[in-house]
CSV table of C-alpha atoms in Angstrom, one decimal:
chain,number,residue,atom,x,y,z
A,677,MET,CA,36.0,5.6,31.7
A,678,THR,CA,36.7,9.1,30.6
A,679,THR,CA,34.2,12.0,30.2
A,680,THR,CA,34.6,11.7,26.4
A,681,ASP,CA,33.8,8.0,26.5
A,682,ILE,CA,30.7,8.6,28.6
A,683,ASN,CA,29.5,11.4,26.3
A,684,THR,CA,30.1,9.1,23.3
A,685,ALA,CA,28.2,6.2,24.9
A,686,GLN,CA,25.3,8.6,25.7
A,687,ALA,CA,25.2,9.9,22.1
A,688,VAL,CA,25.1,6.3,20.8
A,689,ARG,CA,22.2,5.4,23.1
A,690,LYS,CA,20.3,8.5,22.0
A,691,THR,CA,20.9,7.6,18.3
A,692,ARG,CA,19.6,4.1,18.9
A,693,ARG,CA,16.5,5.4,20.7
A,694,MET,CA,15.7,7.7,17.8
A,695,PRO,CA,12.6,6.3,16.0
A,696,ALA,CA,13.3,4.8,12.6
A,697,GLU,CA,10.6,7.0,11.1
A,698,VAL,CA,12.8,10.1,11.8
A,699,ASN,CA,15.6,8.7,9.5
A,700,ILE,CA,13.0,8.0,6.8
A,701,LEU,CA,11.6,11.5,7.1
A,702,LEU,CA,15.1,12.9,6.7
A,703,VAL,CA,15.5,10.9,3.5
A,704,LEU,CA,12.2,12.3,2.3
A,705,VAL,CA,13.4,15.9,3.0
A,706,GLY,CA,16.7,15.1,1.2
A,707,ILE,CA,15.0,13.7,-1.9
A,708,ALA,CA,12.6,16.6,-2.1
A,709,LEU,CA,15.4,19.2,-1.8
A,710,LEU,CA,17.4,17.3,-4.5
A,711,PHE,CA,14.5,17.6,-7.0
A,712,GLU,CA,14.1,21.2,-6.0
A,713,ILE,CA,17.7,21.9,-6.9
A,714,LEU,CA,17.5,19.8,-10.1
A,715,GLY,CA,14.3,21.7,-11.0
A,716,TRP,CA,16.0,25.1,-11.0
A,717,ILE,CA,19.0,23.7,-12.9
A,718,PHE,CA,17.2,21.8,-15.7
A,719,GLN,CA,13.7,23.3,-15.8
A,720,GLY,CA,14.2,26.8,-14.4
A,721,GLN,CA,11.3,26.4,-11.9
A,722,SER,CA,10.5,25.1,-8.5
A,723,PHE,CA,9.5,21.5,-7.8
A,724,LEU,CA,8.1,22.1,-4.3
A,725,GLY,CA,6.6,25.5,-5.1
A,726,ASN,CA,4.0,24.1,-7.5
A,727,MET,CA,1.0,23.1,-5.2
A,728,ALA,CA,-1.0,21.7,-8.1
A,729,ARG,CA,1.8,19.2,-8.9
A,730,LEU,CA,2.1,18.2,-5.3
A,731,LYS,CA,-1.7,17.7,-5.1
A,732,ILE,CA,-1.6,15.4,-8.1
A,733,MET,CA,1.3,13.5,-6.7
A,734,ILE,CA,-0.4,12.7,-3.4
A,735,LEU,CA,-3.6,11.8,-5.2
A,736,GLN,CA,-1.7,9.4,-7.4
A,737,VAL,CA,-0.1,7.5,-4.5
A,738,SER,CA,-2.9,7.6,-2.0
A,739,VAL,CA,-4.8,4.6,-3.5
A,740,ILE,CA,-1.7,2.5,-3.5
A,741,GLY,CA,-1.1,3.8,0.0
A,742,ILE,CA,-4.3,2.2,1.2
A,743,ILE,CA,-3.1,-1.1,-0.2
A,744,SER,CA,0.4,-0.6,1.4
A,745,VAL,CA,-1.2,-0.4,4.9
A,746,GLY,CA,-2.4,-3.9,4.5
A,747,VAL,CA,0.7,-5.2,2.7
A,748,THR,CA,2.8,-3.7,5.6
A,749,GLN,CA,1.0,-6.0,8.1
A,750,THR,CA,1.6,-9.1,6.0
A,751,ILE,CA,5.3,-8.3,5.6
A,752,ILE,CA,5.7,-7.7,9.4
A,753,THR,CA,4.5,-11.3,9.9
A,754,GLY,CA,7.3,-12.5,7.6
A,755,GLY,CA,4.8,-13.0,4.7
A,756,ILE,CA,3.9,-11.1,1.5
A,757,ASP,CA,0.8,-10.3,-0.5
A,758,LEU,CA,1.2,-10.4,-4.3
A,759,SER,CA,-2.5,-10.5,-5.0
A,760,SER,CA,-3.5,-6.9,-4.1
A,761,GLY,CA,-3.1,-5.4,-7.5
A,762,SER,CA,-5.2,-8.1,-9.2
A,763,LEU,CA,-7.8,-7.8,-6.4
A,764,VAL,CA,-8.2,-4.1,-7.3
A,765,GLY,CA,-9.1,-5.1,-10.9
A,766,ALA,CA,-11.6,-7.8,-9.7
A,767,VAL,CA,-13.3,-5.7,-7.0
A,768,ALA,CA,-13.5,-2.6,-9.2
A,769,MET,CA,-15.4,-4.6,-11.8
A,770,VAL,CA,-17.8,-6.1,-9.3
A,771,SER,CA,-18.4,-2.8,-7.4
A,772,MET,CA,-18.9,-0.8,-10.6
A,773,SER,CA,-21.4,-3.3,-12.0
A,774,LEU,CA,-23.6,-2.6,-9.0
A,775,ALA,CA,-23.0,1.1,-9.0
A,776,GLN,CA,-24.3,1.9,-12.4
A,777,THR,CA,-27.1,4.4,-13.2
A,778,GLY,CA,-29.8,3.8,-15.8
A,779,ALA,CA,-29.9,7.5,-16.6
A,780,TYR,CA,-28.0,6.9,-19.9
A,781,GLY,CA,-30.0,4.0,-21.0
A,782,LEU,CA,-30.4,0.4,-19.7
A,783,ASP,CA,-28.5,-0.9,-22.8
A,784,ARG,CA,-25.3,0.5,-21.3
A,785,VAL,CA,-25.4,-1.2,-18.0
A,786,LEU,CA,-24.4,-4.8,-17.1
A,787,TYR,CA,-27.4,-5.6,-14.8
A,788,PRO,CA,-30.5,-3.6,-16.1
A,789,GLY,CA,-32.4,-4.7,-13.0
A,790,LEU,CA,-29.8,-3.5,-10.6
A,791,THR,CA,-29.3,0.2,-11.4
A,792,ASP,CA,-29.3,3.2,-9.2
A,793,LEU,CA,-28.8,1.1,-6.1
A,794,PRO,CA,-27.9,2.9,-2.7
A,795,VAL,CA,-24.1,3.4,-2.7
A,796,ILE,CA,-23.7,1.2,0.4
A,797,ILE,CA,-24.5,-1.9,-1.7
A,798,PRO,CA,-21.7,-1.7,-4.3
A,799,VAL,CA,-19.3,-0.6,-1.5
A,800,ALA,CA,-20.3,-3.4,0.8
A,801,VAL,CA,-20.2,-6.1,-1.9
A,802,GLY,CA,-16.8,-4.8,-3.1
A,803,LEU,CA,-15.4,-4.9,0.5
A,804,LEU,CA,-16.8,-8.4,1.0
A,805,VAL,CA,-15.1,-9.7,-2.2
A,806,GLY,CA,-11.8,-8.3,-1.0
A,807,LEU,CA,-12.4,-9.8,2.5
A,808,ALA,CA,-13.2,-13.2,1.0
A,809,ALA,CA,-10.1,-13.2,-1.2
A,810,GLY,CA,-8.0,-12.2,1.9
A,811,PHE,CA,-9.6,-15.1,3.9
A,812,VAL,CA,-8.6,-17.6,1.2
A,813,ASN,CA,-5.0,-16.3,1.2
A,814,GLY,CA,-4.8,-16.4,5.0
A,815,TRP,CA,-6.4,-19.8,5.3
A,816,LEU,CA,-4.1,-21.3,2.7
A,817,ILE,CA,-1.0,-19.8,4.4
A,818,ALA,CA,-2.0,-20.6,7.9
A,819,TYR,CA,-3.6,-24.0,7.6
A,820,THR,CA,-2.0,-25.7,4.6
A,821,LYS,CA,1.4,-24.1,5.2
A,822,ILE,CA,1.8,-23.0,1.6
A,823,PRO,CA,4.4,-20.2,1.4
A,824,PRO,CA,2.8,-16.8,1.3
A,825,PHE,CA,4.5,-16.1,-2.0
A,826,ILE,CA,2.8,-19.1,-3.7
A,827,ALA,CA,-0.6,-18.6,-2.1
A,828,THR,CA,-0.9,-15.0,-3.0
A,829,LEU,CA,0.6,-15.5,-6.4
A,830,GLY,CA,-2.1,-18.0,-7.1
A,831,MET,CA,-4.7,-15.5,-6.0
A,832,MET,CA,-3.1,-12.8,-8.1
A,833,VAL,CA,-3.5,-14.9,-11.3
A,834,ALA,CA,-7.0,-16.1,-10.3
A,835,ALA,CA,-8.3,-12.6,-9.5
A,836,ARG,CA,-7.0,-11.1,-12.7
A,837,GLY,CA,-8.6,-13.9,-14.6
A,838,PHE,CA,-11.9,-13.3,-12.8
A,839,ALA,CA,-11.8,-9.6,-13.6
A,840,LYS,CA,-11.4,-10.4,-17.3
A,841,TRP,CA,-14.1,-13.1,-17.3
A,842,TYR,CA,-16.6,-11.0,-15.5
A,843,THR,CA,-17.5,-8.9,-18.5
A,844,LYS,CA,-15.4,-10.8,-21.1
A,845,GLY,CA,-12.9,-7.9,-21.0
A,846,ALA,CA,-15.4,-5.1,-21.5
A,847,PRO,CA,-15.1,-2.0,-19.3
A,848,ILE,CA,-17.9,-0.9,-17.0
A,849,SER,CA,-18.8,2.8,-16.7
A,850,PHE,CA,-21.7,5.2,-15.8
A,851,PRO,CA,-21.7,5.1,-12.0
A,852,THR,CA,-24.2,6.9,-9.8
A,853,GLU,CA,-23.2,10.4,-8.5
A,854,SER,CA,-23.0,9.0,-4.9
A,855,PHE,CA,-20.5,6.3,-5.9
A,856,ALA,CA,-18.4,8.7,-8.0
A,857,PHE,CA,-18.2,11.1,-5.0
A,858,ILE,CA,-16.0,8.5,-3.2
A,859,GLY,CA,-13.2,9.3,-5.7
A,860,SER,CA,-13.8,13.0,-6.1
A,861,GLY,CA,-11.5,15.8,-5.1
A,862,MET,CA,-9.2,14.9,-2.2
A,863,MET,CA,-11.5,12.1,-1.0
A,864,PRO,CA,-8.9,9.4,-1.8
A,865,VAL,CA,-6.3,11.2,0.4
A,866,LEU,CA,-8.8,11.6,3.2
A,867,ILE,CA,-9.7,7.9,3.0
A,868,PHE,CA,-6.0,6.9,3.1
A,869,VAL,CA,-5.4,9.2,6.2
A,870,ILE,CA,-8.4,7.6,8.0
A,871,VAL,CA,-7.2,4.1,7.2
A,872,ALA,CA,-3.6,4.9,8.2
A,873,VAL,CA,-4.6,6.4,11.5
A,874,ILE,CA,-6.9,3.5,12.4
A,875,PHE,CA,-4.2,0.9,11.7
A,876,TYR,CA,-1.5,3.0,13.3
A,877,ILE,CA,-3.5,2.8,16.5
A,878,LEU,CA,-4.3,-0.9,16.1
A,879,MET,CA,-0.7,-1.9,15.4
A,880,LYS,CA,0.8,0.2,18.2
A,881,TYR,CA,-1.7,-0.1,21.1
A,882,THR,CA,-3.8,-3.2,20.7
A,883,ARG,CA,-3.3,-7.0,21.0
A,884,TYR,CA,-3.8,-7.2,17.2
A,885,GLY,CA,-0.6,-5.3,16.6
A,886,LYS,CA,1.4,-6.9,19.4
A,887,PHE,CA,0.4,-10.4,18.1
A,888,THR,CA,1.4,-9.4,14.5
A,889,TYR,CA,4.8,-8.2,15.5
A,890,ALA,CA,5.3,-11.2,17.8
A,891,ILE,CA,4.6,-13.6,14.9
A,892,GLY,CA,7.1,-11.8,12.6
A,893,ALA,CA,9.8,-11.6,15.3
A,894,ASN,CA,9.6,-15.3,16.3
A,895,GLU,CA,6.7,-17.5,15.3
A,896,VAL,CA,7.6,-20.4,17.5
A,897,ALA,CA,8.0,-18.1,20.6
A,898,ALA,CA,4.6,-16.5,19.7
A,899,ARG,CA,2.9,-19.9,19.6
A,900,VAL,CA,4.5,-20.9,22.9
A,901,SER,CA,3.3,-17.7,24.5
A,902,GLY,CA,-0.3,-18.6,23.7
A,903,ILE,CA,-0.9,-16.7,20.5
A,904,ASN,CA,-3.2,-18.4,18.0
A,905,VAL,CA,-0.8,-17.9,15.1
A,906,GLU,CA,-3.1,-19.4,12.4
A,907,ARG,CA,-6.1,-17.3,13.4
A,908,GLN,CA,-4.0,-14.2,13.5
A,909,LYS,CA,-2.5,-14.8,10.1
A,910,VAL,CA,-6.0,-15.3,8.6
A,911,LYS,CA,-7.1,-11.9,10.2
A,912,ILE,CA,-4.0,-10.1,8.8
A,913,TYR,CA,-4.6,-11.4,5.2
A,914,MET,CA,-8.3,-10.6,5.5
A,915,VAL,CA,-7.4,-7.0,6.4
A,916,ALA,CA,-5.0,-6.9,3.5
A,917,GLY,CA,-7.8,-8.1,1.2
A,918,LEU,CA,-10.3,-5.7,2.7
A,919,LEU,CA,-8.0,-2.7,2.1
A,920,SER,CA,-7.3,-3.9,-1.5
A,921,GLY,CA,-11.1,-3.9,-2.0
A,922,LEU,CA,-11.4,-0.4,-0.5
A,923,ALA,CA,-8.6,0.8,-2.8
A,924,ALA,CA,-10.4,-0.7,-5.8
A,925,ILE,CA,-13.6,1.1,-4.9
A,926,VAL,CA,-11.7,4.4,-4.6
A,927,VAL,CA,-9.9,4.0,-7.9
A,928,ALA,CA,-13.0,3.0,-9.8
A,929,ALA,CA,-15.0,5.9,-8.4
A,930,ARG,CA,-12.2,8.3,-9.2
A,931,GLY,CA,-12.0,7.2,-12.8
A,932,GLN,CA,-15.8,6.6,-13.0
A,933,THR,CA,-15.0,3.4,-14.9
A,934,ALA,CA,-13.7,-0.1,-14.1
A,935,GLN,CA,-11.5,-2.2,-16.3
A,936,ALA,CA,-10.0,-5.7,-15.9
A,937,GLY,CA,-6.5,-4.3,-16.1
A,938,MET,CA,-6.9,-1.9,-13.2
A,939,GLY,CA,-4.3,-2.2,-10.4
A,940,LEU,CA,-1.6,-3.7,-12.6
A,941,MET,CA,1.7,-3.7,-10.6
A,942,TYR,CA,0.1,-2.0,-7.6
A,943,GLU,CA,1.3,-4.8,-5.4
A,944,LEU,CA,4.9,-4.1,-6.2
A,945,ASP,CA,4.5,-0.4,-5.6
A,946,ALA,CA,2.8,-1.1,-2.3
A,947,ILE,CA,5.6,-3.4,-1.2
A,948,ALA,CA,8.1,-0.8,-2.3
A,949,MET,CA,6.4,1.8,-0.1
A,950,ALA,CA,6.4,-0.5,2.9
A,951,VAL,CA,10.1,-1.4,2.5
A,952,ILE,CA,11.2,2.2,1.8
A,953,GLY,CA,9.3,3.1,5.0
A,954,GLY,CA,11.4,0.7,7.1
A,955,THR,CA,9.4,-2.5,7.0
A,956,SER,CA,11.7,-5.5,7.1
A,957,LEU,CA,11.1,-8.2,4.6
A,958,THR,CA,12.3,-10.8,7.2
A,959,GLY,CA,9.4,-9.7,9.5
A,960,GLY,CA,9.1,-8.4,13.0
A,961,ARG,CA,9.8,-4.7,12.2
A,962,GLY,CA,7.9,-1.9,10.5
A,963,SER,CA,5.2,0.7,11.1
A,964,ILE,CA,2.2,2.3,9.4
A,965,LEU,CA,3.8,5.7,10.0
A,966,GLY,CA,7.0,4.6,8.2
A,967,THR,CA,4.9,3.2,5.3
A,968,ALA,CA,3.0,6.5,5.0
A,969,ILE,CA,6.3,8.3,4.8
A,970,GLY,CA,7.6,5.7,2.3
A,971,MET,CA,4.5,6.4,0.2
A,972,VAL,CA,5.3,10.1,0.0
A,973,ILE,CA,8.9,9.3,-0.8
A,974,PHE,CA,7.7,7.0,-3.6
A,975,GLY,CA,5.4,9.7,-4.9
A,976,VAL,CA,8.0,12.4,-4.7
A,977,ILE,CA,10.4,10.3,-6.7
A,978,ILE,CA,7.9,9.5,-9.5
A,979,SER,CA,6.6,13.0,-9.6
A,980,GLY,CA,10.2,14.3,-9.7
A,981,PHE,CA,11.0,12.2,-12.7
A,982,THR,CA,7.9,13.4,-14.5
A,983,PHE,CA,8.8,17.0,-13.5
A,984,LEU,CA,12.3,16.5,-15.1
A,985,ARG,CA,10.6,15.1,-18.2
A,986,LEU,CA,12.1,11.7,-17.8
A,987,ASP,CA,10.4,9.3,-20.3
A,988,ALA,CA,7.9,6.8,-18.9
A,989,TYR,CA,9.9,3.7,-19.7
A,990,TYR,CA,12.9,5.2,-17.8
A,991,GLN,CA,10.6,5.8,-14.9
A,992,GLU,CA,9.6,2.1,-14.9
A,993,MET,CA,13.2,1.1,-14.9
A,994,MET,CA,13.9,3.4,-12.0
A,995,LYS,CA,11.0,1.9,-10.1
A,996,GLY,CA,12.7,-1.4,-10.3
A,997,VAL,CA,16.0,0.1,-9.1
A,998,ILE,CA,14.2,1.7,-6.2
A,999,ILE,CA,12.6,-1.6,-5.1
A,1000,VAL,CA,16.0,-3.4,-5.3
A,1001,ALA,CA,17.8,-0.6,-3.5
A,1002,ALA,CA,15.2,-0.6,-0.7
A,1003,VAL,CA,15.7,-4.4,-0.2
A,1004,ILE,CA,19.5,-3.9,-0.2
A,1005,VAL,CA,19.1,-1.2,2.5
A,1006,ASP,CA,16.9,-3.5,4.5
A,1007,THR,CA,19.4,-6.3,4.3
A,1008,TYR,CA,22.2,-3.9,5.4
A,1009,ARG,CA,20.0,-2.8,8.4
A,1010,GLN,CA,19.5,-6.4,9.4
A,1011,LYS,CA,23.2,-7.2,9.3
A,1012,LYS,CA,24.0,-4.0,11.2
A,1013,GLY,CA,21.4,-4.8,13.8
A,1014,SER,CA,22.7,-8.3,14.3
A,1015,LYS,CA,26.2,-7.0,15.0
A,1016,SER,CA,25.2,-4.3,17.5
């Protein structure tokens, strides 16, 4: 073997050892620079230089980012969660109904006898609702062997119906100051960061994460190695439901109102963030860090379209293109990986 061949082989090995998140980060930088150039050409101003715009962007995607952390874990197992957006609507209604203040008149609250409660009560109840919905998803998938697509699709429809039934479609407003504080300022971003850090550590350094990856890589091998696959799946979907409930509380607190239509299409955005961030739809591969970068990429793209004054319906069409493109890239990565 010549010196050139040795150097080439070493370069290939270094490339293979490069974390996937580095490539995703490079994509983020490239997209941001593209919008910066387009901004000067078409708008005569900087895209990246406007801190207010960037702040709004990160606030807009942080709530869905919380959901995407849970969705990432379900996808790593080879599953999916289509119910997260509807759970946002359902949990938001329940939490807000217990977070109302009577300061504006008892005729404006849903439960006159349950006003001005300590903030821990609506938060805890909301999280429990999300947790319970996640348990149902996980139990159906693990023990009845219903495909995750069908189980979570059923929950998606049921949760949205529950959100509409809860107040017969009427919105709920007038939260206490302590509840509204959860969504104030940059709190949604802080909550996302805390959630992302916690689950980054859990997925990378604990048995919870190792079991999750093992199930996605090869469920039969995971079962043979002694992993209780069914119990682990229930845990994962409960986590996804819990994080959907947390996202619902944050979005309701931020808007200081809850409506049955909240969270519409959030599940697809969360899936897109995960896939853009390198999570494989076939399972076994992905990371919370990659999803976080995917979240920022998603936010940059949507914010960039708004910056270039692209009409909202074009933005929705582009979202669909982004999701399909992300899946195509994932499929290409899978084929390339199988050949190497």
